[in-house]
Tab-separated table of C-alpha atoms and ligand atoms in Angstrom:
chain	number	residue	atom	x	y	z
B	143	UNK	CA	21.006	18.007	-11.342
B	144	UNK	CA	18.912	15.748	-13.824
B	145	UNK	CA	17.319	17.960	-16.874
B	146	UNK	CA	14.645	15.510	-16.849
B	147	UNK	CA	13.428	12.296	-15.077
B	148	UNK	CA	10.286	9.879	-16.302
B	149	UNK	CA	8.076	8.590	-13.346
B	150	UNK	CA	7.345	4.854	-13.964
B	151	UNK	CA	4.291	4.876	-11.670
B	152	UNK	CA	1.255	6.499	-10.842
B	153	UNK	CA	-1.207	8.100	-8.583
B	154	UNK	CA	-0.159	9.512	-5.386
B	155	UNK	CA	3.370	8.661	-5.540
B	156	UNK	CA	3.359	9.720	-9.148
B	157	UNK	CA	2.276	13.013	-8.165
B	158	UNK	CA	4.690	13.072	-4.901
B	159	UNK	CA	7.900	12.741	-7.153
B	160	UNK	CA	6.637	15.736	-9.626
B	161	UNK	CA	6.486	17.873	-6.718
B	162	UNK	CA	10.075	17.123	-6.105
B	163	UNK	CA	11.237	17.765	-9.687
B	164	UNK	CA	9.455	20.598	-9.981
B	165	UNK	CA	10.844	21.659	-6.686
B	166	UNK	CA	14.563	21.004	-8.141
B	167	UNK	CA	13.622	22.231	-11.568
B	168	UNK	CA	13.857	18.786	-13.229
B	169	UNK	CA	11.305	18.764	-16.335
B	170	UNK	CA	9.111	15.621	-15.697
B	171	UNK	CA	7.552	12.912	-17.872
B	172	UNK	CA	4.659	11.226	-16.965
B	173	UNK	CA	3.931	7.672	-18.221
B	174	UNK	CA	0.016	6.300	-18.186
B	175	UNK	CA	-2.176	3.216	-19.147
B	176	UNK	CA	-5.376	3.638	-21.009
B	177	UNK	CA	-6.989	3.609	-17.816
B	178	UNK	CA	-5.153	7.084	-16.253
B	179	UNK	CA	-5.460	8.896	-19.470
B	180	UNK	CA	-7.260	12.049	-16.976
B	181	UNK	CA	-5.269	11.140	-14.293
B	182	UNK	CA	-3.214	14.285	-12.266
B	183	UNK	CA	0.063	12.682	-12.917
B	184	UNK	CA	-0.648	13.307	-16.433
B	185	UNK	CA	-1.750	16.607	-16.083
B	186	UNK	CA	0.777	18.060	-13.987
B	187	UNK	CA	4.191	16.408	-15.556
B	188	UNK	CA	5.705	18.247	-18.394
B	189	UNK	CA	5.237	15.423	-21.107
B	190	UNK	CA	3.281	12.480	-20.866
B	191	UNK	CA	3.256	8.912	-22.761
B	192	UNK	CA	0.500	6.668	-23.200
B	193	UNK	CA	2.851	3.093	-22.743
B	194	UNK	CA	-0.051	0.911	-22.861
B	195	UNK	CA	-3.465	-1.109	-22.268
B	196	UNK	CA	-4.949	-0.685	-18.653
B	197	UNK	CA	-3.681	-3.631	-16.723
B	198	UNK	CA	-0.516	-3.229	-15.076
B	199	UNK	CA	1.093	-6.216	-16.993
B	200	UNK	CA	0.443	-4.570	-20.280
B	201	UNK	CA	1.308	-1.391	-19.040
B	202	UNK	CA	3.563	-0.042	-16.136
B	203	UNK	CA	5.365	-3.381	-15.551
B	204	UNK	CA	6.134	-3.501	-19.500
B	205	UNK	CA	9.881	-2.974	-18.919
B	206	UNK	CA	10.340	-2.571	-23.066
B	207	UNK	CA	7.381	0.247	-23.099
B	208	UNK	CA	8.532	2.152	-19.917
B	209	UNK	CA	12.203	2.150	-21.922
B	210	UNK	CA	10.510	3.343	-24.406
B	211	UNK	CA	9.287	5.758	-23.675
B	212	UNK	CA	12.065	6.845	-21.713
B	213	UNK	CA	14.404	6.846	-24.962
B	214	UNK	CA	11.383	8.817	-26.748
B	215	UNK	CA	11.491	11.604	-24.453
B	216	UNK	CA	15.083	11.684	-23.273
B	217	UNK	CA	15.381	11.614	-19.953
B	218	UNK	CA	18.258	11.465	-17.948
B	219	UNK	CA	17.160	8.948	-14.892
B	220	UNK	CA	14.006	7.531	-13.808
B	221	UNK	CA	12.407	7.125	-10.931
B	222	UNK	CA	10.352	4.003	-9.651
B	223	UNK	CA	8.347	5.481	-6.875
B	224	UNK	CA	6.571	2.427	-4.507
B	225	UNK	CA	5.824	-1.169	-5.908
B	226	UNK	CA	5.500	-1.268	-9.513
B	227	UNK	CA	9.366	-2.207	-10.885
B	228	UNK	CA	10.991	-0.074	-7.933
B	229	UNK	CA	12.214	-3.248	-6.394
B	230	UNK	CA	13.395	-5.360	-9.851
B	231	UNK	CA	16.940	-5.818	-10.409
B	232	UNK	CA	16.588	-6.492	-13.538
B	233	UNK	CA	14.687	-3.356	-14.641
B	234	UNK	CA	17.483	-1.650	-13.096
B	235	UNK	CA	19.978	-3.118	-15.171
B	236	UNK	CA	18.399	-2.399	-18.214
B	237	UNK	CA	18.281	1.423	-17.628
B	238	UNK	CA	22.017	0.979	-16.696
B	239	UNK	CA	22.188	-0.693	-20.041
B	240	UNK	CA	19.967	2.312	-21.790
B	241	UNK	CA	22.452	4.803	-19.642
B	242	UNK	CA	19.416	6.023	-17.877
B	243	UNK	CA	19.944	6.560	-14.014
B	244	UNK	CA	17.895	4.496	-11.998
B	245	UNK	CA	16.800	6.602	-8.611
B	246	UNK	CA	17.345	3.705	-6.336
B	247	UNK	CA	20.452	1.758	-5.119
B	248	UNK	CA	22.296	-0.422	-7.661
B	249	UNK	CA	21.046	-3.952	-9.083
B	250	UNK	CA	22.830	-6.033	-6.887
B	251	UNK	CA	22.429	-4.711	-3.796
B	252	UNK	CA	18.667	-4.684	-4.591
B	253	UNK	CA	19.129	-8.176	-5.555
B	254	UNK	CA	20.871	-9.215	-2.809
B	255	UNK	CA	17.456	-7.384	-0.330
B	256	UNK	CA	15.156	-8.715	-2.287
B	257	UNK	CA	16.400	-12.611	-1.202
B	258	UNK	CA	15.143	-12.458	2.247
B	259	UNK	CA	17.703	-14.966	3.756
B	260	UNK	CA	20.771	-13.612	2.198
B	261	UNK	CA	19.600	-10.288	3.229
B	262	UNK	CA	19.326	-11.717	6.820
B	263	UNK	CA	22.712	-13.507	6.674
B	264	UNK	CA	24.007	-10.015	5.596
B	265	UNK	CA	22.565	-8.411	8.404
B	266	UNK	CA	23.663	-10.748	10.681
B	267	UNK	CA	27.505	-10.669	9.807
B	268	UNK	CA	27.091	-6.452	10.434
B	269	UNK	CA	25.969	-6.949	13.826
B	270	UNK	CA	22.601	-6.338	13.003
B	271	UNK	CA	20.712	-8.039	15.332
B	272	UNK	CA	18.186	-10.617	14.076
B	273	UNK	CA	16.004	-13.466	15.413
B	274	UNK	CA	17.510	-16.799	16.092
B	275	UNK	CA	16.829	-19.218	13.075
B	276	UNK	CA	18.007	-21.106	10.477
B	277	UNK	CA	21.745	-20.585	8.800
B	278	UNK	CA	20.260	-20.653	5.801
B	279	UNK	CA	17.316	-22.229	3.189
B	280	UNK	CA	16.404	-25.641	4.328
B	281	UNK	CA	16.968	-28.728	2.156
B	282	UNK	CA	14.522	-30.598	3.409
B	283	UNK	CA	11.482	-30.355	5.729
B	284	UNK	CA	13.858	-33.068	8.512
B	285	UNK	CA	16.229	-30.110	8.340
B	286	UNK	CA	13.678	-27.405	9.071
B	287	UNK	CA	12.599	-30.125	12.456
B	288	UNK	CA	16.181	-29.836	13.465
B	289	UNK	CA	16.554	-26.297	13.539
B	290	UNK	CA	13.019	-26.175	14.788
B	291	UNK	CA	14.146	-28.144	17.841
B	292	UNK	CA	17.129	-26.198	18.907
B	293	UNK	CA	15.562	-22.495	18.738
B	294	UNK	CA	12.368	-24.139	20.250
B	295	UNK	CA	9.052	-23.942	18.825
B	296	UNK	CA	6.826	-21.616	17.830
B	297	UNK	CA	8.552	-21.150	15.104
B	298	UNK	CA	7.757	-19.328	12.055
B	299	UNK	CA	8.383	-20.653	7.747
B	300	UNK	CA	9.357	-17.743	5.522
B	301	UNK	CA	9.812	-17.756	1.595
B	302	UNK	CA	13.144	-16.365	0.802
B	303	UNK	CA	11.666	-15.096	-2.442
B	304	UNK	CA	9.208	-13.807	-0.189
B	305	UNK	CA	7.650	-10.345	2.015
B	306	UNK	CA	3.728	-9.298	1.964
B	307	UNK	CA	3.081	-12.985	4.173
B	308	UNK	CA	2.725	-15.174	1.355
B	309	UNK	CA	4.203	-18.059	1.764
B	310	UNK	CA	4.784	-18.263	5.942
B	311	UNK	CA	3.545	-20.806	8.162
B	312	UNK	CA	3.883	-20.493	11.480
B	313	UNK	CA	4.629	-23.982	13.380
B	314	UNK	CA	3.712	-24.570	17.069
B	315	UNK	CA	4.273	-29.170	17.309
B	316	UNK	CA	7.087	-31.236	15.198
B	317	UNK	CA	3.626	-33.203	14.362
B	318	UNK	CA	2.396	-30.053	11.892
B	319	UNK	CA	6.074	-29.417	10.727
B	320	UNK	CA	6.239	-31.603	6.987
B	321	UNK	CA	2.436	-30.552	6.414
B	322	UNK	CA	3.100	-26.597	6.904
B	323	UNK	CA	6.842	-27.166	5.272
B	324	UNK	CA	5.135	-28.636	2.328
B	325	UNK	CA	2.341	-26.181	2.218
B	326	UNK	CA	4.741	-22.988	2.296
B	327	UNK	CA	6.489	-24.119	0.110
B	328	UNK	CA	4.423	-24.795	-2.474
B	329	UNK	CA	2.304	-21.374	-2.306
B	330	UNK	CA	5.956	-19.698	-2.409
B	331	UNK	CA	6.990	-21.775	-5.495
B	332	UNK	CA	3.520	-20.360	-7.179
B	333	UNK	CA	3.676	-16.973	-5.870
B	334	UNK	CA	7.416	-16.037	-6.067
B	335	UNK	CA	8.933	-19.306	-9.033
B	336	UNK	CA	10.856	-20.146	-6.087
B	337	UNK	CA	10.060	-22.126	-2.956
B	338	UNK	CA	13.101	-22.213	-0.732
B	339	UNK	CA	12.215	-21.274	2.738
B	340	UNK	CA	13.800	-20.107	5.733
B	341	UNK	CA	13.170	-20.543	9.736
B	342	UNK	CA	12.785	-18.063	12.311
B	343	UNK	CA	11.839	-18.032	16.179
B	344	UNK	CA	8.542	-16.924	15.907
B	345	UNK	CA	7.270	-13.665	17.971
B	346	UNK	CA	3.479	-13.809	19.379
B	347	UNK	CA	2.713	-10.370	19.678
B	348	UNK	CA	5.452	-8.486	17.751
B	349	UNK	CA	5.627	-4.246	17.029
B	350	UNK	CA	6.565	-3.385	13.554
B	351	UNK	CA	9.322	-0.929	13.723
B	352	UNK	CA	11.293	0.346	10.619
B	353	UNK	CA	14.110	2.854	10.441
B	354	UNK	CA	14.352	5.155	7.358
B	355	UNK	CA	17.977	5.371	5.802
B	356	UNK	CA	19.602	7.313	3.004
B	357	UNK	CA	22.762	7.463	1.644
B	358	UNK	CA	24.938	8.886	-0.784
B	359	UNK	CA	26.866	7.735	-3.566
B	360	UNK	CA	30.305	8.719	-1.792
B	361	UNK	CA	29.913	5.640	1.115
B	362	UNK	CA	27.775	7.607	3.652
B	363	UNK	CA	24.830	6.359	5.525
B	364	UNK	CA	22.359	7.997	7.860
B	365	UNK	CA	19.466	6.745	9.747
B	366	UNK	CA	16.278	9.625	9.829
B	367	UNK	CA	15.275	7.487	13.039
B	368	UNK	CA	11.763	4.978	12.670
B	369	UNK	CA	8.143	4.432	12.092
B	370	UNK	CA	5.690	2.665	13.879
B	371	UNK	CA	3.596	0.386	11.331
B	372	UNK	CA	1.645	-2.480	13.643
B	373	UNK	CA	-1.715	-0.782	12.589
B	374	UNK	CA	-2.532	-3.266	9.854
B	375	UNK	CA	-5.142	-5.761	8.636
B	376	UNK	CA	-3.880	-8.781	6.581
B	377	UNK	CA	-0.099	-7.416	5.949
B	378	UNK	CA	-1.584	-4.144	5.009
B	379	UNK	CA	-0.840	-0.847	6.695
B	380	UNK	CA	-3.469	1.158	7.716
B	381	UNK	CA	-1.557	3.726	10.189
B	382	UNK	CA	2.161	4.830	10.309
B	383	UNK	CA	3.402	7.123	13.304
B	384	UNK	CA	6.688	8.856	14.071
B	385	UNK	CA	8.624	8.358	16.271
B	386	UNK	CA	7.628	5.289	17.902
B	387	UNK	CA	6.459	5.829	21.434
B	388	UNK	CA	8.729	2.512	22.280
B	389	UNK	CA	11.451	3.804	20.464
B	390	UNK	CA	13.857	5.038	23.752
B	391	UNK	CA	16.556	7.552	22.371
B	392	UNK	CA	19.614	5.294	23.417
B	393	UNK	CA	18.096	2.523	21.019
B	394	UNK	CA	17.278	4.930	18.391
B	395	UNK	CA	21.017	5.942	18.376
B	396	UNK	CA	22.415	2.149	18.615
B	397	UNK	CA	20.248	0.835	15.921
B	398	UNK	CA	21.348	4.444	13.976
B	399	UNK	CA	25.039	3.409	14.486
B	400	UNK	CA	24.327	-0.043	13.579
B	401	UNK	CA	22.633	0.462	10.431
B	402	UNK	CA	25.050	2.991	9.059
B	403	UNK	CA	28.106	0.693	9.679
B	404	UNK	CA	26.534	-1.945	8.387
B	405	UNK	CA	24.775	-0.589	5.129
B	406	UNK	CA	28.190	1.725	4.722
B	407	UNK	CA	29.633	-2.113	4.593
B	408	UNK	CA	27.262	-3.283	1.956
B	409	UNK	CA	27.425	-0.149	-0.116
B	410	UNK	CA	24.361	0.254	-0.181
B	411	UNK	CA	23.129	3.701	-1.955
B	412	UNK	CA	19.702	6.273	-1.719
B	413	UNK	CA	16.555	5.752	0.337
B	414	UNK	CA	16.272	2.766	2.339
B	415	UNK	CA	13.927	1.216	5.244
B	416	UNK	CA	14.754	-1.642	7.498
B	417	UNK	CA	12.119	-3.544	8.826
B	418	UNK	CA	12.519	-4.826	12.824
B	419	UNK	CA	10.120	-6.763	14.352
B	420	UNK	CA	10.023	-5.443	18.669
B	421	UNK	CA	9.354	-8.105	21.179
B	422	UNK	CA	7.680	-8.282	23.976
B	423	UNK	CA	10.677	-7.186	26.040
B	424	UNK	CA	11.311	-3.956	23.916
B	425	UNK	CA	14.371	-5.129	21.682
B	426	UNK	CA	14.488	-5.175	17.634
B	427	UNK	CA	15.119	-7.748	15.669
B	428	UNK	CA	15.658	-7.115	11.946
B	429	UNK	CA	13.395	-9.003	8.954
B	430	UNK	CA	13.903	-7.466	5.919
B	431	UNK	CA	14.896	-4.202	3.931
B	432	UNK	CA	12.646	-2.667	1.353
B	433	UNK	CA	15.333	-0.801	-1.023
B	434	UNK	CA	12.274	2.239	-2.170
B	435	UNK	CA	10.524	4.750	-0.923
B	436	UNK	CA	7.951	3.516	1.008
B	437	UNK	CA	4.263	4.552	1.154
B	438	UNK	CA	4.540	5.836	4.772
B	439	UNK	CA	7.923	8.525	3.932
B	440	UNK	CA	6.034	11.403	4.769
B	441	UNK	CA	5.561	9.964	8.658
B	442	UNK	CA	9.747	10.731	8.765
B	443	UNK	CA	9.290	13.815	6.679
B	444	UNK	CA	7.230	15.678	8.628
B	445	UNK	CA	9.020	14.746	11.645
B	446	UNK	CA	12.845	15.847	10.164
B	447	UNK	CA	12.036	18.248	8.089
B	448	UNK	CA	13.556	16.046	5.462
B	449	UNK	CA	12.732	15.945	1.323
B	450	UNK	CA	12.573	12.360	1.059
B	451	UNK	CA	11.642	12.167	-2.792
B	452	UNK	CA	14.415	15.501	-3.188
B	453	UNK	CA	16.880	13.986	-1.267
B	454	UNK	CA	16.558	10.619	-3.601
B	455	UNK	CA	16.994	12.833	-6.628
B	456	UNK	CA	19.903	15.039	-5.548
B	457	UNK	CA	21.459	11.716	-4.203
B	458	UNK	CA	21.211	9.915	-7.895
B	459	UNK	CA	22.437	13.005	-8.805
B	460	UNK	CA	26.105	12.161	-7.090
B	461	UNK	CA	25.200	15.232	-4.074
B	462	UNK	CA	27.169	14.333	-0.711
B	463	UNK	CA	24.796	13.665	2.391
B	464	UNK	CA	26.779	16.728	3.655
B	465	UNK	CA	25.389	18.819	0.995
B	466	UNK	CA	21.614	17.606	1.325
B	467	UNK	CA	21.187	17.181	5.203
B	468	UNK	CA	20.802	19.790	8.090
B	469	UNK	CA	23.262	20.803	10.080
B	470	UNK	CA	21.416	18.975	13.258
B	471	UNK	CA	19.022	16.524	12.831
B	472	UNK	CA	16.498	15.854	15.480
B	473	UNK	CA	12.866	14.540	15.611
B	474	UNK	CA	10.397	16.927	16.451
B	475	UNK	CA	7.141	16.564	17.467
B	476	UNK	CA	5.199	13.315	16.435
B	477	UNK	CA	3.404	12.812	12.928
B	478	UNK	CA	0.698	10.115	12.131
B	479	UNK	CA	-0.152	8.823	8.462
B	480	UNK	CA	-3.841	7.325	7.466
B	481	UNK	CA	-3.725	5.252	4.507
B	482	UNK	CA	-7.220	6.549	2.815
B	483	UNK	CA	-8.410	3.396	0.772
B	484	UNK	CA	-11.063	2.862	-2.005
B	485	UNK	CA	-12.612	0.411	0.070
B	486	UNK	CA	-15.403	-0.941	2.086
B	487	UNK	CA	-14.673	-0.420	5.350
B	488	UNK	CA	-15.451	-3.305	7.035
B	489	UNK	CA	-15.416	-6.095	4.301
B	490	UNK	CA	-12.216	-4.641	2.510
B	491	UNK	CA	-13.332	-5.301	-0.615
B	492	UNK	CA	-12.191	-2.712	-3.282
B	493	UNK	CA	-14.370	0.073	-4.419
B	494	UNK	CA	-13.642	1.680	-7.617
B	495	UNK	CA	-15.866	3.760	-9.464
B	496	UNK	CA	-16.522	8.041	-10.226
B	497	UNK	CA	-15.586	10.044	-7.060
B	498	UNK	CA	-18.778	12.750	-7.053
B	499	UNK	CA	-17.392	15.031	-4.140
B	500	UNK	CA	-13.841	15.169	-2.698
B	501	UNK	CA	-13.285	17.787	0.068
B	502	UNK	CA	-9.984	17.367	0.888
B	503	UNK	CA	-8.792	18.735	4.543
B	504	UNK	CA	-6.249	21.622	5.525
B	505	UNK	CA	-5.368	24.065	7.961
B	506	UNK	CA	-1.774	23.824	10.739
B	507	UNK	CA	0.035	20.492	10.551
B	508	UNK	CA	-2.344	19.121	7.587
B	509	UNK	CA	-0.895	17.042	4.512
B	510	UNK	CA	-2.705	14.830	2.147
B	511	UNK	CA	-0.563	13.269	-0.601
B	512	UNK	CA	-3.128	12.591	-3.230
B	513	UNK	CA	-3.995	12.326	-6.760
B	514	UNK	CA	-7.934	12.014	-6.658
B	515	UNK	CA	-10.123	14.517	-7.550
B	516	UNK	CA	-14.650	15.408	-7.761
B	517	UNK	CA	-15.710	13.778	-10.854
B	518	UNK	CA	-12.484	11.646	-10.860
B	519	UNK	CA	-12.563	7.939	-11.527
B	520	UNK	CA	-10.516	4.892	-9.468
B	521	UNK	CA	-10.131	2.442	-11.953
B	522	UNK	CA	-10.568	-1.384	-10.649
B	523	UNK	CA	-7.060	-2.313	-11.704
B	524	UNK	CA	-4.187	-0.954	-9.560
B	525	UNK	CA	-3.915	-0.484	-5.559
B	526	UNK	CA	-6.580	0.776	-3.834
B	527	UNK	CA	-4.651	3.626	-1.489
B	528	UNK	CA	-6.629	6.383	-3.114
B	529	UNK	CA	-5.337	9.514	-0.225
B	530	UNK	CA	-2.827	10.004	2.045
B	531	UNK	CA	-3.559	11.771	5.606
B	532	UNK	CA	-0.603	12.731	7.672
B	533	UNK	CA	-1.043	15.318	10.365
B	534	UNK	CA	1.820	16.554	12.800
B	535	UNK	CA	1.643	18.064	15.501
B	536	UNK	CA	3.902	18.343	18.814
B	537	UNK	CA	3.373	15.163	20.581
B	538	UNK	CA	0.872	12.470	19.726
B	539	UNK	CA	-2.034	13.693	21.696
B	540	UNK	CA	-2.254	16.505	19.216
B	541	UNK	CA	-1.278	14.757	16.015
B	542	UNK	CA	-4.390	12.263	16.708
B	543	UNK	CA	-6.803	15.314	17.620
B	544	UNK	CA	-5.632	17.130	14.439
B	545	UNK	CA	-6.297	13.689	12.866
B	546	UNK	CA	-9.944	13.229	13.943
B	547	UNK	CA	-10.934	16.736	12.977
B	548	UNK	CA	-9.197	16.303	9.461
B	549	UNK	CA	-10.829	13.089	9.101
B	550	UNK	CA	-14.284	14.614	10.094
B	551	UNK	CA	-13.659	16.807	7.466
B	552	UNK	CA	-12.202	14.422	4.166
B	553	UNK	CA	-15.578	13.813	2.150
B	554	UNK	CA	-15.403	11.675	-0.552
B	555	UNK	CA	-18.718	10.662	-2.066
B	556	UNK	CA	-19.177	8.160	-4.944
B	557	UNK	CA	-17.085	5.287	-3.266
B	558	UNK	CA	-16.457	3.468	-0.446
B	559	UNK	CA	-13.289	4.535	1.477
B	560	UNK	CA	-11.547	3.207	4.858
B	561	UNK	CA	-12.269	7.040	6.269
B	562	UNK	CA	-15.045	6.080	8.870
B	563	UNK	CA	-13.098	2.519	9.884
B	564	UNK	CA	-9.932	5.375	10.757
B	565	UNK	CA	-12.607	7.300	12.498
B	566	UNK	CA	-13.434	4.398	14.790
B	567	UNK	CA	-9.820	3.655	15.426
B	568	UNK	CA	-9.046	7.145	16.855
B	569	UNK	CA	-11.783	7.036	19.219
B	570	UNK	CA	-10.617	3.657	20.095
B	571	UNK	CA	-8.898	3.593	24.000
B	572	UNK	CA	-6.326	0.836	23.141
B	573	UNK	CA	-5.419	3.047	20.035
B	574	UNK	CA	-5.190	6.471	21.465
B	575	UNK	CA	-3.007	4.817	24.582
B	576	UNK	CA	-0.285	3.664	22.241
B	577	UNK	CA	-0.818	-0.084	23.220
B	578	UNK	CA	-0.809	-2.154	19.847
B	579	UNK	CA	0.656	-4.561	18.434
B	580	UNK	CA	0.497	-6.371	14.894
B	581	UNK	CA	-2.811	-8.138	16.337
B	582	UNK	CA	-4.627	-4.937	16.995
B	583	UNK	CA	-6.797	-4.386	14.635
B	584	UNK	CA	-7.894	-8.359	15.060
B	585	UNK	CA	-8.974	-7.387	18.267
B	586	UNK	CA	-10.142	-4.246	17.391
B	587	UNK	CA	-12.615	-6.069	15.020
B	588	UNK	CA	-13.466	-8.540	17.711
B	589	UNK	CA	-14.735	-5.640	20.314
B	590	UNK	CA	-16.528	-4.111	17.675
B	591	UNK	CA	-18.319	-7.153	16.874
B	592	UNK	CA	-19.191	-7.352	20.818
B	593	UNK	CA	-20.193	-3.922	21.026
B	594	UNK	CA	-22.950	-4.086	18.101
B	595	UNK	CA	-24.354	-7.324	19.936
V	606	MV4	C1	6.976	-12.637	11.440
V	606	MV4	C2	5.815	-12.367	12.559
V	606	MV4	C3	6.438	-12.751	13.826
V	606	MV4	N1	7.503	-13.471	14.398
V	606	MV4	N2	8.730	-12.947	11.891
V	606	MV4	C4	4.616	-10.405	8.324
V	606	MV4	C5	5.293	-10.167	6.814
V	606	MV4	C6	6.902	-10.145	6.913
V	606	MV4	N3	7.121	-8.802	6.200
V	606	MV4	C7	6.976	-10.342	8.125
V	606	MV4	N4	5.779	-10.929	8.977
V	606	MV4	C8	6.130	-11.815	10.383
V	606	MV4	N5	6.905	-11.960	10.355
V	606	MV4	C9	8.511	-13.689	12.941
V	606	MV4	N6	9.700	-14.156	13.312
V	606	MV4	C10	5.181	-11.969	12.444
V	606	MV4	C11	5.136	-11.107	10.895
V	606	MV4	C12	3.553	-10.321	11.179
V	606	MV4	C13	3.712	-9.151	10.860
V	606	MV4	C14	4.579	-8.680	10.763
V	606	MV4	C15	4.715	-7.315	10.291
V	606	MV4	C16	3.620	-6.939	10.178
V	606	MV4	C17	2.575	-7.096	10.399
V	606	MV4	C18	2.271	-8.982	10.630
V	606	MV4	C19	1.139	-9.482	10.632
V	606	MV4	C20	1.254	-11.021	10.622
V	606	MV4	C21	2.444	-11.480	11.082
């Protein structure tokens, strides 16, 4: 096992990784920006090194600064958390060249999955179901039109280097294709430095369902089931749960087997998430793969009993899945996570500032992952996630009821948070019935508007 690990992140996920290291007897090194001097990841790590000014580009994303800190602290490995450098294949390569273990998949696999169209074709070859669409990058809007006619409208254009919804355009008629092709390509070129596009059949009301996998460095892959992530707004997830009511044991088993086969063939390593869209007929189609630990990983931990971050560390240290996993894998009960953001609950504008009061709920079946505290400060420079409230119950009903009482007892004063919005969602009949897709929040806000008159 590693002797010492540097955590190249901040906030709740930095603390989450520190927890896992402490439980495994690994020494921890925090890095921090000047804005994070009083953060809990700095306080609870064994060592902490300031790596630069507040803006991420000058600190947490500054590869030479991160690597220098790792060398000065003499660590064996770096855990990147999520976001920041977690899916940066060049960073993983620099780690390797510096003789520091990057806790994640090999750089070439990260690069493959970062190129969304290459990932799609690779999964297709491995017999993972994908949506009808182009057979590669579109050379021109004329070629796009030919594909659209053969696939049938509506279609969606996506950026090869994309993700998070940027560089995407829905095309409903042949007439609007040339203009939207140009707009998507320009947007992608500006956002990602690459304007290449591909096409898929557009699903009007998809559910977003993703599968968690673990892969060791000896060629073994296991699927840990799915998470339902359809409750989102502007590509920001608000609520995630496990399992999905729409995924039957048979479908879970089928997708699990397919993913095992395909990811073993690709040579995947460490934790990963495979994103699918579910259409109105309940069929799942691969859309992309994330090669990091995800924000919503706790719901999988709660229903499987597996500590995913400890598993990441043990896998990166060379352990086999057979020594990490329990004898029998099962999905126990139901877990839900609310992302508590420092934002205005209706306008969704960031709300930085000093937290004057902070009361965290607890009790049976409640977990809170946070790095916030009373008198702490939410800086304006980073992601607005300040806490994850996770509840577990014997079934969805119990998990929801626990969430409601936990939200009531979660007190944050001094800044705005999304807690009041979550309370309204958990009182919503459509949500409680489990009857939703990725358009849920749009309908929810419409209902709210009508209710208020
Ligand atoms: C789609 C889609 C419908 N059809 N692809 C948005 C983010 C990116 N990761 C994939 N996205 C979508 N791809 C096809 N062929 C609808 C979306 C989509 C979406 C997906 C998941 C969660 C929320 C979403 C919100 C709007 C659009």
